[in-house]
Structures are given as C-alpha cells and as structure tokens.
Amino acid sequence: QPQLVESGGGLVQAGGSLRLSCAASGGTIRYRTMGWFRQAPGKEREFVASASWSVGSTEYADSVKGRFTISRDNAKNTVDLQMSSLKPEDTAIYYCAGGVRSTRAEFWGKGTLVTVSS
C-alpha cells in the first residue's frame, strides 16, 4: 500500500481556514478512493470527506458540508482538504486515508493536528 504523509495542520482561530495536504509515496493512489478522517480528544475517529477515483465524485460528513472541500491530483499523487469557516469543534487529529469504503479505509497516514481556538 502507498505510504501517506499529511501536512498543513496547526492552530487557527474560529472562522479561519486551513489547507491540509496528503502526499502518497511507494504506490499510486490513482485507482483508489481517498479520504480524510478525524479524531477529536476523547472521541472515536470519524469520516470527514472522500473523493472517488473514477469520476471524482465526493462525499462529506454533514458536519463539514459547505465548509470543507476535498480535492485530488492523481498526477502528483496528492489529496488535499480545504477547510474554511473552522469551528472549535473541528479540533482533531486529521488522517489521510486510502481505499476508503463508507467509513472505513485500507491504509492510513499518521495524522496532523488541527486546533481551532474560540
């Protein structure tokens, strides 16, 4: 499976924006549905967004619809998550994932921390 490395996390004020990036190496993500998940302190990991490999269709958790946008560049082997209008409840470790099916994935990055201050 490809190795995934996330970047772009950090501290941002509520209402601000961040862009997370996920770089894959050791294999192509071209034919894999890619996605982002997150885990807040004391909570289970949850699905955030995914982008299919075939027609580029996307799915989002209800909690982020209209605020987050997932995109992928198969040529560069990357997947990004543009996050806007951030809320304190978006604070979590964000994980890039590949081979996403529903709320599960076959392989994962190690995560990047996003902290949204009020």
Short mmCIF file of C-alpha atoms in Angstrom, two decimals:
data_model
loop_
_atom_site.label_atom_id
_atom_site.label_comp_id
_atom_site.label_asym_id
_atom_site.label_seq_id
_atom_site.Cartn_x
_atom_site.Cartn_y
_atom_site.Cartn_z
CA GLN A 1 0.00 0.00 0.00
CA PRO A 2 1.18 3.57 -0.56
CA GLN A 3 2.56 5.47 2.39
CA LEU A 4 0.62 8.61 3.27
CA VAL A 5 2.04 11.71 4.91
CA GLU A 6 -0.17 14.60 5.99
CA SER A 7 0.87 18.21 6.39
CA GLY A 8 -0.71 21.60 6.92
CA GLY A 9 -2.14 21.24 10.38
CA GLY A 10 -1.78 23.92 13.01
CA LEU A 11 -3.51 26.44 15.21
CA VAL A 12 -6.18 28.70 13.73
CA GLN A 13 -8.85 30.97 15.13
CA ALA A 14 -12.52 30.16 14.73
CA GLY A 15 -13.75 31.34 11.36
CA GLY A 16 -10.36 30.86 9.78
CA SER A 17 -9.13 28.47 7.12
CA LEU A 18 -6.52 25.77 6.74
CA ARG A 19 -5.47 23.55 3.89
CA LEU A 20 -4.31 20.03 4.65
CA SER A 21 -2.26 18.07 2.17
CA CYS A 22 -1.60 14.37 1.88
CA ALA A 23 1.29 13.06 -0.18
CA ALA A 24 1.42 9.43 -1.20
CA SER A 25 4.60 7.53 -1.97
CA GLY A 26 5.54 3.98 -2.77
CA GLY A 27 2.49 3.48 -4.95
CA THR A 28 -0.18 5.27 -6.90
CA ILE A 29 -3.48 6.46 -5.48
CA ARG A 30 -4.91 6.87 -8.97
CA TYR A 31 -7.33 3.99 -8.69
CA ARG A 32 -8.16 4.34 -5.01
CA THR A 33 -10.90 6.26 -3.29
CA MET A 34 -9.10 8.67 -0.99
CA GLY A 35 -10.43 10.43 2.05
CA TRP A 36 -9.94 12.28 5.28
CA PHE A 37 -10.99 11.23 8.76
CA ARG A 38 -10.54 12.93 12.09
CA GLN A 39 -10.39 12.05 15.75
CA ALA A 40 -11.17 14.59 18.42
CA PRO A 41 -9.92 14.17 22.00
CA GLY A 42 -11.93 11.53 23.79
CA LYS A 43 -13.92 10.63 20.70
CA GLU A 44 -13.85 7.93 18.05
CA ARG A 45 -12.36 8.53 14.65
CA GLU A 46 -14.96 9.78 12.20
CA PHE A 47 -15.31 10.17 8.47
CA VAL A 48 -14.85 13.69 7.08
CA ALA A 49 -14.70 13.51 3.29
CA SER A 50 -13.81 11.25 0.37
CA ALA A 51 -13.11 11.54 -3.35
CA SER A 52 -13.60 8.58 -5.63
CA TRP A 53 -11.03 7.61 -8.25
CA SER A 54 -13.39 7.08 -11.15
CA VAL A 55 -15.41 10.21 -11.75
CA GLY A 56 -14.09 12.27 -8.90
CA SER A 57 -17.33 12.27 -7.00
CA THR A 58 -17.07 13.48 -3.44
CA GLU A 59 -18.83 12.81 -0.18
CA TYR A 60 -18.82 14.79 3.04
CA ALA A 61 -19.90 14.36 6.60
CA ASP A 62 -22.91 16.52 7.36
CA SER A 63 -20.88 18.43 9.93
CA VAL A 64 -18.47 19.77 7.29
CA LYS A 65 -20.67 20.16 4.21
CA GLY A 66 -20.34 23.59 2.69
CA ARG A 67 -17.19 24.34 4.69
CA PHE A 68 -14.68 21.69 3.62
CA THR A 69 -13.60 20.72 0.11
CA ILE A 70 -11.64 17.62 -0.81
CA SER A 71 -9.58 17.52 -3.97
CA ARG A 72 -7.09 15.15 -5.52
CA ASP A 73 -4.31 15.33 -8.05
CA ASN A 74 -3.58 11.87 -9.36
CA ALA A 75 -0.59 13.07 -11.34
CA LYS A 76 1.02 14.42 -8.19
CA ASN A 77 -0.28 11.59 -6.01
CA THR A 78 -1.80 14.04 -3.55
CA VAL A 79 -5.08 14.65 -1.79
CA ASP A 80 -5.97 17.97 -0.17
CA LEU A 81 -8.61 19.13 2.24
CA GLN A 82 -9.50 22.81 2.18
CA MET A 83 -11.17 23.77 5.43
CA SER A 84 -13.00 27.06 5.86
CA SER A 85 -15.22 28.65 8.49
CA LEU A 86 -13.49 26.49 11.06
CA LYS A 87 -15.15 25.90 14.40
CA PRO A 88 -13.66 24.85 17.76
CA GLU A 89 -15.44 21.50 17.32
CA ASP A 90 -13.30 20.87 14.23
CA THR A 91 -10.31 20.48 16.55
CA ALA A 92 -8.92 16.99 15.97
CA ILE A 93 -6.14 14.93 14.50
CA TYR A 94 -6.85 14.66 10.79
CA TYR A 95 -5.90 11.49 8.98
CA CYS A 96 -5.50 10.92 5.28
CA ALA A 97 -6.75 7.53 4.18
CA GLY A 98 -6.80 5.39 1.08
CA GLY A 99 -9.04 2.64 -0.15
CA VAL A 100 -11.98 4.32 1.56
CA ARG A 101 -15.26 2.41 1.65
CA SER A 102 -18.04 4.03 3.59
CA THR A 103 -16.46 4.92 6.91
CA ARG A 104 -13.52 2.54 6.66
CA ALA A 105 -10.18 2.66 4.88
CA GLU A 106 -7.44 0.25 3.92
CA PHE A 107 -4.41 2.39 4.70
CA TRP A 108 -3.72 5.47 6.74
CA GLY A 109 -1.36 8.33 7.34
CA LYS A 110 -0.14 9.17 10.82
CA GLY A 111 -2.24 12.31 11.09
CA THR A 112 -1.83 16.03 11.52
CA LEU A 113 -3.23 18.07 14.38
CA VAL A 114 -5.69 20.89 13.76
CA THR A 115 -6.57 23.14 16.67
CA VAL A 116 -9.29 25.75 16.34
CA SER A 117 -9.38 28.35 19.08
CA SER A 118 -12.54 30.23 20.04
#
